[in-house]
PDB file of C-alpha atoms in Angstrom:
ATOM      1  CA  THR A   1     -49.830 212.976 125.144  1.00 55.00           C
ATOM      2  CA  GLN A   2     -49.699 209.280 124.399  1.00 63.00           C
ATOM      3  CA  LEU A   3     -50.120 208.587 120.691  1.00 82.00           C
ATOM      4  CA  LEU A   4     -51.498 205.114 121.392  1.00 92.00           C
ATOM      5  CA  GLU A   5     -53.906 204.812 124.294  1.00 93.00           C
ATOM      6  CA  GLN A   6     -54.076 201.270 125.583  1.00 95.00           C
ATOM      7  CA  SER A   7     -56.694 200.110 128.071  1.00 96.00           C
ATOM      8  CA  PRO A   8     -57.087 198.741 130.586  1.00 96.00           C
ATOM      9  CA  GLN A   9     -53.621 199.060 132.073  1.00 95.00           C
ATOM     10  CA  PHE A  10     -54.237 196.299 134.596  1.00 96.00           C
ATOM     11  CA  LEU A  11     -56.615 193.370 134.390  1.00 97.00           C
ATOM     12  CA  SER A  12     -57.020 190.516 136.842  1.00 97.00           C
ATOM     13  CA  ILE A  13     -59.530 187.816 135.938  1.00 97.00           C
ATOM     14  CA  GLN A  14     -60.413 184.210 136.719  1.00 97.00           C
ATOM     15  CA  GLU A  15     -59.539 181.310 134.497  1.00 98.00           C
ATOM     16  CA  GLY A  16     -62.214 180.762 131.869  1.00 97.00           C
ATOM     17  CA  GLU A  17     -63.306 184.375 131.565  1.00 98.00           C
ATOM     18  CA  ASN A  18     -63.145 186.407 128.380  1.00 98.00           C
ATOM     19  CA  LEU A  19     -61.429 189.757 128.055  1.00 98.00           C
ATOM     20  CA  THR A  20     -60.743 192.515 125.570  1.00 98.00           C
ATOM     21  CA  VAL A  21     -57.827 194.936 125.419  1.00 98.00           C
ATOM     22  CA  TYR A  22     -58.165 198.126 123.418  1.00 97.00           C
ATOM     23  CA  CYS A  23     -55.660 200.275 121.610  1.00 97.00           C
ATOM     24  CA  ASN A  24     -56.878 203.636 120.351  1.00 96.00           C
ATOM     25  CA  SER A  25     -55.405 206.629 118.585  1.00 94.00           C
ATOM     26  CA  SER A  26     -56.365 209.712 116.635  1.00 92.00           C
ATOM     27  CA  SER A  27     -53.640 208.854 114.143  1.00 91.00           C
ATOM     28  CA  VAL A  28     -53.862 206.471 111.207  1.00 93.00           C
ATOM     29  CA  PHE A  29     -51.395 203.591 111.276  1.00 93.00           C
ATOM     30  CA  SER A  30     -49.923 201.822 108.284  1.00 92.00           C
ATOM     31  CA  SER A  31     -49.539 198.715 110.440  1.00 91.00           C
ATOM     32  CA  LEU A  32     -50.054 197.675 114.015  1.00 94.00           C
ATOM     33  CA  GLN A  33     -48.457 194.897 116.018  1.00 94.00           C
ATOM     34  CA  TRP A  34     -49.437 193.119 119.213  1.00 97.00           C
ATOM     35  CA  TYR A  35     -46.772 191.689 121.487  1.00 96.00           C
ATOM     36  CA  ARG A  36     -46.821 189.651 124.678  1.00 96.00           C
ATOM     37  CA  GLN A  37     -44.034 189.979 127.201  1.00 95.00           C
ATOM     38  CA  GLU A  38     -43.237 187.902 130.264  1.00 93.00           C
ATOM     39  CA  PRO A  39     -41.085 189.169 133.145  1.00 89.00           C
ATOM     40  CA  GLY A  40     -37.378 189.212 132.330  1.00 90.00           C
ATOM     41  CA  GLU A  41     -37.932 188.485 128.652  1.00 93.00           C
ATOM     42  CA  GLY A  42     -38.305 190.482 125.470  1.00 94.00           C
ATOM     43  CA  PRO A  43     -41.668 191.076 123.762  1.00 94.00           C
ATOM     44  CA  VAL A  44     -42.820 188.260 121.508  1.00 94.00           C
ATOM     45  CA  LEU A  45     -44.714 189.174 118.366  1.00 93.00           C
ATOM     46  CA  LEU A  46     -48.261 187.828 118.290  1.00 96.00           C
ATOM     47  CA  VAL A  47     -49.615 189.394 115.127  1.00 95.00           C
ATOM     48  CA  THR A  48     -49.229 192.209 112.614  1.00 93.00           C
ATOM     49  CA  VAL A  49     -52.314 193.799 111.066  1.00 94.00           C
ATOM     50  CA  VAL A  50     -52.102 196.067 108.065  1.00 93.00           C
ATOM     51  CA  THR A  51     -55.545 196.255 106.439  1.00 94.00           C
ATOM     52  CA  GLY A  52     -58.471 198.279 107.814  1.00 95.00           C
ATOM     53  CA  GLY A  53     -61.165 195.948 109.145  1.00 96.00           C
ATOM     54  CA  GLU A  54     -58.781 193.017 109.249  1.00 96.00           C
ATOM     55  CA  VAL A  55     -59.461 190.240 111.746  1.00 98.00           C
ATOM     56  CA  LYS A  56     -56.814 187.683 112.636  1.00 97.00           C
ATOM     57  CA  LYS A  57     -57.174 184.710 114.944  1.00 97.00           C
ATOM     58  CA  LEU A  58     -54.469 182.932 116.863  1.00 95.00           C
ATOM     59  CA  LYS A  59     -56.080 180.032 118.764  1.00 96.00           C
ATOM     60  CA  ARG A  60     -58.100 181.747 121.530  1.00 97.00           C
ATOM     61  CA  LEU A  61     -56.838 185.224 120.611  1.00 97.00           C
ATOM     62  CA  THR A  62     -58.703 187.408 118.123  1.00 98.00           C
ATOM     63  CA  PHE A  63     -57.146 190.614 116.811  1.00 98.00           C
ATOM     64  CA  GLN A  64     -59.059 193.291 115.000  1.00 98.00           C
ATOM     65  CA  PHE A  65     -57.809 196.369 113.159  1.00 97.00           C
ATOM     66  CA  GLY A  66     -60.336 199.197 112.899  1.00 96.00           C
ATOM     67  CA  ASP A  67     -61.754 200.156 109.518  1.00 96.00           C
ATOM     68  CA  ALA A  68     -60.038 203.528 109.714  1.00 95.00           C
ATOM     69  CA  ARG A  69     -56.773 201.962 110.948  1.00 95.00           C
ATOM     70  CA  LYS A  70     -56.824 204.141 114.072  1.00 95.00           C
ATOM     71  CA  ASP A  71     -57.660 201.481 116.615  1.00 96.00           C
ATOM     72  CA  SER A  72     -57.237 197.815 117.372  1.00 97.00           C
ATOM     73  CA  SER A  73     -58.447 195.261 119.871  1.00 98.00           C
ATOM     74  CA  LEU A  74     -57.276 191.975 121.286  1.00 98.00           C
ATOM     75  CA  HIS A  75     -59.928 189.558 122.550  1.00 98.00           C
ATOM     76  CA  ILE A  76     -59.021 186.469 124.540  1.00 98.00           C
ATOM     77  CA  THR A  77     -61.603 183.716 124.958  1.00 98.00           C
ATOM     78  CA  ALA A  78     -61.565 181.411 127.969  1.00 98.00           C
ATOM     79  CA  ALA A  79     -58.406 182.878 129.455  1.00 97.00           C
ATOM     80  CA  GLN A  80     -55.886 180.525 131.028  1.00 97.00           C
ATOM     81  CA  PRO A  81     -53.155 181.175 133.620  1.00 96.00           C
ATOM     82  CA  GLY A  82     -50.608 180.776 130.830  1.00 95.00           C
ATOM     83  CA  ASP A  83     -52.030 183.915 129.201  1.00 96.00           C
ATOM     84  CA  THR A  84     -50.680 185.998 132.071  1.00 96.00           C
ATOM     85  CA  GLY A  85     -48.263 188.667 130.870  1.00 95.00           C
ATOM     86  CA  LEU A  86     -47.814 192.198 129.609  1.00 95.00           C
ATOM     87  CA  TYR A  87     -49.630 192.810 126.325  1.00 97.00           C
ATOM     88  CA  LEU A  88     -48.329 195.643 124.185  1.00 95.00           C
ATOM     89  CA  CYS A  89     -49.793 197.198 121.088  1.00 96.00           C
ATOM     90  CA  ALA A  90     -47.453 199.124 118.831  1.00 94.00           C
ATOM     91  CA  GLY A  91     -48.068 200.934 115.590  1.00 92.00           C
ATOM     92  CA  VAL A  92     -46.217 202.495 112.700  1.00 90.00           C
ATOM     93  CA  VAL A  93     -47.694 205.733 111.393  1.00 87.00           C
ATOM     94  CA  THR A  94     -45.655 205.890 108.226  1.00 78.00           C
ATOM     95  CA  SER A  95     -44.012 202.809 106.735  1.00 74.00           C
ATOM     96  CA  GLY A  96     -40.366 202.801 107.682  1.00 73.00           C
ATOM     97  CA  SER A  97     -40.784 204.983 110.742  1.00 78.00           C
ATOM     98  CA  ARG A  98     -40.402 203.967 114.358  1.00 83.00           C
ATOM     99  CA  LEU A  99     -42.806 201.867 116.379  1.00 88.00           C
ATOM    100  CA  THR A 100     -45.014 203.733 118.812  1.00 89.00           C
ATOM    101  CA  PHE A 101     -45.974 201.674 121.834  1.00 92.00           C
ATOM    102  CA  GLY A 102     -49.061 201.764 123.944  1.00 93.00           C
ATOM    103  CA  GLU A 103     -48.643 201.793 127.718  1.00 92.00           C
ATOM    104  CA  GLY A 104     -49.259 198.066 127.981  1.00 94.00           C
ATOM    105  CA  THR A 105     -51.877 195.915 129.684  1.00 96.00           C
ATOM    106  CA  GLN A 106     -50.730 193.752 132.563  1.00 95.00           C
ATOM    107  CA  LEU A 107     -52.979 190.703 132.496  1.00 97.00           C
ATOM    108  CA  THR A 108     -53.194 188.247 135.375  1.00 97.00           C
ATOM    109  CA  VAL A 109     -55.301 185.129 134.988  1.00 97.00           C
ATOM    110  CA  ASN A 110     -55.950 183.422 138.294  1.00 97.00           C
ATOM    111  CA  PRO A 111     -56.511 179.652 138.417  1.00 95.00           C
TER     112      PRO A 111
ATOM    113  CA  GLY B   1     -37.600 182.301 111.754  1.00 66.00           C
ATOM    114  CA  ALA B   2     -37.046 185.956 112.719  1.00 83.00           C
ATOM    115  CA  VAL B   3     -34.953 185.289 115.797  1.00 90.00           C
ATOM    116  CA  VAL B   4     -33.037 188.007 117.578  1.00 94.00           C
ATOM    117  CA  SER B   5     -30.496 187.193 120.260  1.00 96.00           C
ATOM    118  CA  GLN B   6     -28.899 189.363 122.910  1.00 97.00           C
ATOM    119  CA  HIS B   7     -25.775 188.814 124.911  1.00 97.00           C
ATOM    120  CA  PRO B   8     -25.324 188.827 127.800  1.00 97.00           C
ATOM    121  CA  SER B   9     -28.738 188.129 129.275  1.00 96.00           C
ATOM    122  CA  TRP B  10     -27.671 189.743 132.524  1.00 96.00           C
ATOM    123  CA  VAL B  11     -24.641 191.610 133.762  1.00 97.00           C
ATOM    124  CA  ILE B  12     -23.535 193.083 137.064  1.00 97.00           C
ATOM    125  CA  CYS B  13     -20.798 195.683 137.035  1.00 95.00           C
ATOM    126  CA  LYS B  14     -19.160 198.228 139.272  1.00 96.00           C
ATOM    127  CA  SER B  15     -19.917 201.917 139.004  1.00 96.00           C
ATOM    128  CA  GLY B  16     -17.608 203.634 136.521  1.00 96.00           C
ATOM    129  CA  THR B  17     -17.016 200.651 134.270  1.00 96.00           C
ATOM    130  CA  SER B  18     -18.310 200.171 130.720  1.00 97.00           C
ATOM    131  CA  VAL B  19     -20.587 197.394 129.573  1.00 97.00           C
ATOM    132  CA  LYS B  20     -21.177 196.179 126.021  1.00 97.00           C
ATOM    133  CA  ILE B  21     -24.409 194.476 124.963  1.00 97.00           C
ATOM    134  CA  GLU B  22     -24.669 192.644 121.650  1.00 97.00           C
ATOM    135  CA  CYS B  23     -27.787 192.233 119.528  1.00 96.00           C
ATOM    136  CA  ARG B  24     -27.830 189.807 116.623  1.00 95.00           C
ATOM    137  CA  SER B  25     -30.444 188.888 114.044  1.00 92.00           C
ATOM    138  CA  LEU B  26     -29.881 185.168 113.545  1.00 92.00           C
ATOM    139  CA  ASP B  27     -31.814 184.301 110.420  1.00 88.00           C
ATOM    140  CA  PHE B  28     -32.521 187.546 108.612  1.00 87.00           C
ATOM    141  CA  GLN B  29     -30.783 190.738 107.641  1.00 89.00           C
ATOM    142  CA  ALA B  30     -31.642 193.682 109.850  1.00 88.00           C
ATOM    143  CA  THR B  31     -31.348 196.960 108.021  1.00 86.00           C
ATOM    144  CA  THR B  32     -32.490 198.791 111.133  1.00 90.00           C
ATOM    145  CA  MET B  33     -32.008 197.949 114.778  1.00 93.00           C
ATOM    146  CA  PHE B  34     -33.532 199.654 117.776  1.00 95.00           C
ATOM    147  CA  TRP B  35     -32.478 199.893 121.398  1.00 96.00           C
ATOM    148  CA  TYR B  36     -35.049 200.241 124.157  1.00 96.00           C
ATOM    149  CA  ARG B  37     -34.973 200.622 127.888  1.00 96.00           C
ATOM    150  CA  GLN B  38     -37.717 199.280 130.097  1.00 94.00           C
ATOM    151  CA  PHE B  39     -38.517 199.907 133.734  1.00 89.00           C
ATOM    152  CA  PRO B  40     -40.547 197.416 135.786  1.00 84.00           C
ATOM    153  CA  LYS B  41     -44.175 197.076 134.744  1.00 80.00           C
ATOM    154  CA  GLN B  42     -43.809 199.816 132.145  1.00 86.00           C
ATOM    155  CA  SER B  43     -43.819 199.902 128.380  1.00 88.00           C
ATOM    156  CA  LEU B  44     -40.684 200.167 126.276  1.00 91.00           C
ATOM    157  CA  MET B  45     -38.868 203.464 125.879  1.00 92.00           C
ATOM    158  CA  LEU B  46     -36.978 203.919 122.638  1.00 93.00           C
ATOM    159  CA  MET B  47     -33.398 205.057 123.164  1.00 95.00           C
ATOM    160  CA  ALA B  48     -31.990 205.054 119.655  1.00 94.00           C
ATOM    161  CA  THR B  49     -32.349 203.801 116.106  1.00 93.00           C
ATOM    162  CA  SER B  50     -29.419 202.516 114.124  1.00 91.00           C
ATOM    163  CA  ASN B  51     -29.055 201.708 110.459  1.00 87.00           C
ATOM    164  CA  GLU B  52     -26.259 199.507 109.229  1.00 83.00           C
ATOM    165  CA  GLY B  53     -23.187 201.512 108.363  1.00 80.00           C
ATOM    166  CA  SER B  54     -24.437 204.856 109.618  1.00 83.00           C
ATOM    167  CA  LYS B  55     -24.570 206.776 112.875  1.00 86.00           C
ATOM    168  CA  ALA B  56     -27.357 206.058 115.294  1.00 91.00           C
ATOM    169  CA  THR B  57     -30.228 208.474 115.813  1.00 93.00           C
ATOM    170  CA  TYR B  58     -30.842 209.112 119.486  1.00 95.00           C
ATOM    171  CA  GLU B  59     -34.126 210.041 121.122  1.00 93.00           C
ATOM    172  CA  GLN B  60     -34.396 213.289 122.985  1.00 93.00           C
ATOM    173  CA  GLY B  61     -32.849 213.078 126.411  1.00 93.00           C
ATOM    174  CA  VAL B  62     -30.625 210.090 125.643  1.00 94.00           C
ATOM    175  CA  GLU B  63     -26.914 210.886 125.953  1.00 93.00           C
ATOM    176  CA  LYS B  64     -25.158 209.640 122.854  1.00 91.00           C
ATOM    177  CA  ASP B  65     -21.739 209.797 124.545  1.00 93.00           C
ATOM    178  CA  LYS B  66     -22.968 207.575 127.333  1.00 95.00           C
ATOM    179  CA  PHE B  67     -24.853 205.046 125.237  1.00 96.00           C
ATOM    180  CA  LEU B  68     -22.618 204.229 122.284  1.00 95.00           C
ATOM    181  CA  ILE B  69     -24.277 202.307 119.484  1.00 94.00           C
ATOM    182  CA  ASN B  70     -22.483 200.591 116.643  1.00 91.00           C
ATOM    183  CA  HIS B  71     -24.374 198.819 113.835  1.00 89.00           C
ATOM    184  CA  ALA B  72     -21.392 197.168 112.196  1.00 83.00           C
ATOM    185  CA  SER B  73     -23.195 194.699 109.963  1.00 89.00           C
ATOM    186  CA  LEU B  74     -26.654 193.651 108.825  1.00 89.00           C
ATOM    187  CA  THR B  75     -26.820 191.147 111.675  1.00 92.00           C
ATOM    188  CA  LEU B  76     -25.075 192.859 114.571  1.00 93.00           C
ATOM    189  CA  SER B  77     -25.571 195.974 116.643  1.00 94.00           C
ATOM    190  CA  THR B  78     -23.900 196.766 119.944  1.00 95.00           C
ATOM    191  CA  LEU B  79     -24.813 199.097 122.794  1.00 96.00           C
ATOM    192  CA  THR B  80     -22.037 200.188 125.111  1.00 97.00           C
ATOM    193  CA  VAL B  81     -22.983 201.835 128.369  1.00 97.00           C
ATOM    194  CA  THR B  82     -19.941 203.913 129.250  1.00 96.00           C
ATOM    195  CA  SER B  83     -19.010 204.868 132.812  1.00 96.00           C
ATOM    196  CA  ALA B  84     -22.082 203.131 134.135  1.00 96.00           C
ATOM    197  CA  HIS B  85     -23.763 204.372 137.284  1.00 95.00           C
ATOM    198  CA  PRO B  86     -26.487 202.830 139.449  1.00 95.00           C
ATOM    199  CA  GLU B  87     -29.164 204.909 137.727  1.00 94.00           C
ATOM    200  CA  ASP B  88     -28.274 203.127 134.478  1.00 95.00           C
ATOM    201  CA  SER B  89     -29.491 199.860 135.983  1.00 95.00           C
ATOM    202  CA  SER B  90     -32.370 198.700 133.833  1.00 95.00           C
ATOM    203  CA  PHE B  91     -33.643 196.139 131.345  1.00 96.00           C
ATOM    204  CA  TYR B  92     -32.256 196.862 127.885  1.00 97.00           C
ATOM    205  CA  ILE B  93     -33.954 195.331 124.861  1.00 97.00           C
ATOM    206  CA  CYS B  94     -32.978 195.462 121.215  1.00 96.00           C
ATOM    207  CA  SER B  95     -35.148 194.841 118.203  1.00 95.00           C
ATOM    208  CA  ALA B  96     -34.465 194.331 114.539  1.00 92.00           C
ATOM    209  CA  ARG B  97     -36.382 195.195 111.422  1.00 89.00           C
ATOM    210  CA  GLY B  98     -35.458 194.084 107.960  1.00 81.00           C
ATOM    211  CA  SER B  99     -36.027 191.243 105.582  1.00 69.00           C
ATOM    212  CA  ALA B 100     -38.249 189.129 107.851  1.00 67.00           C
ATOM    213  CA  GLY B 101     -42.029 189.321 107.734  1.00 68.00           C
ATOM    214  CA  TYR B 102     -43.765 192.634 107.111  1.00 67.00           C
ATOM    215  CA  THR B 103     -41.480 195.523 106.389  1.00 71.00           C
ATOM    216  CA  ASP B 104     -42.406 197.374 109.567  1.00 76.00           C
ATOM    217  CA  THR B 105     -42.521 194.455 111.966  1.00 83.00           C
ATOM    218  CA  GLN B 106     -39.877 194.510 114.653  1.00 88.00           C
ATOM    219  CA  TYR B 107     -38.553 191.366 116.282  1.00 91.00           C
ATOM    220  CA  PHE B 108     -37.248 191.700 119.786  1.00 94.00           C
ATOM    221  CA  GLY B 109     -34.332 190.156 121.594  1.00 96.00           C
ATOM    222  CA  PRO B 110     -34.758 188.550 125.015  1.00 96.00           C
ATOM    223  CA  GLY B 111     -33.337 191.570 126.815  1.00 96.00           C
ATOM    224  CA  THR B 112     -30.328 192.235 129.027  1.00 97.00           C
ATOM    225  CA  ARG B 113     -30.677 192.991 132.717  1.00 96.00           C
ATOM    226  CA  LEU B 114     -27.974 195.462 133.743  1.00 96.00           C
ATOM    227  CA  THR B 115     -27.252 196.032 137.416  1.00 96.00           C
ATOM    228  CA  VAL B 116     -24.683 198.674 138.332  1.00 96.00           C
ATOM    229  CA  LEU B 117     -23.386 198.488 141.895  1.00 95.00           C
TER     230      LEU B 117
END
């Protein structure tokens, strides 16, 4: 059983469209991170959220941490081909413990 | 800030040889480093966790005698794949957690592509 359920696993959209990626769990997380990874490279940290209900924005990306700290979402507005990549959510249940990864969302934005 | 490097970025070796991969935190002290393996189009699979100066903790199913991990300092951890075989071919990624950013945030290296012939 996957501790962090990430959906969708694959997403192919046209340039200019909006999209949302979800990360859900029955467990409470002390913090949750979102990463973006391109082929042949390591994951790059986008954001860390730690407070229930927290919303963080990074240009066209909006990250939300659920009030109960069990879920998170990533919303991209007006997607561009440069947004193409593997998006990974990862959470820490207890501070100091290991990261638990979601299965990843492979996003393709077509020009 | 919070940069993690890996060396080499790719390596090709013959079956039966050993390969060492280095992971360095360049601008912060990493009290804990992690080693992951990743297959194409899949998420990361944790292999082991290492704390500076102590033995690594391996995940279930990972052979500690095959994947030797040494966390010699607060900025360096190494993974040695001993007697490599073609099934060990994969993308290996390290990450570091420590004095940079939030306590639990991990910063990842760029990965090492290992191909065993």
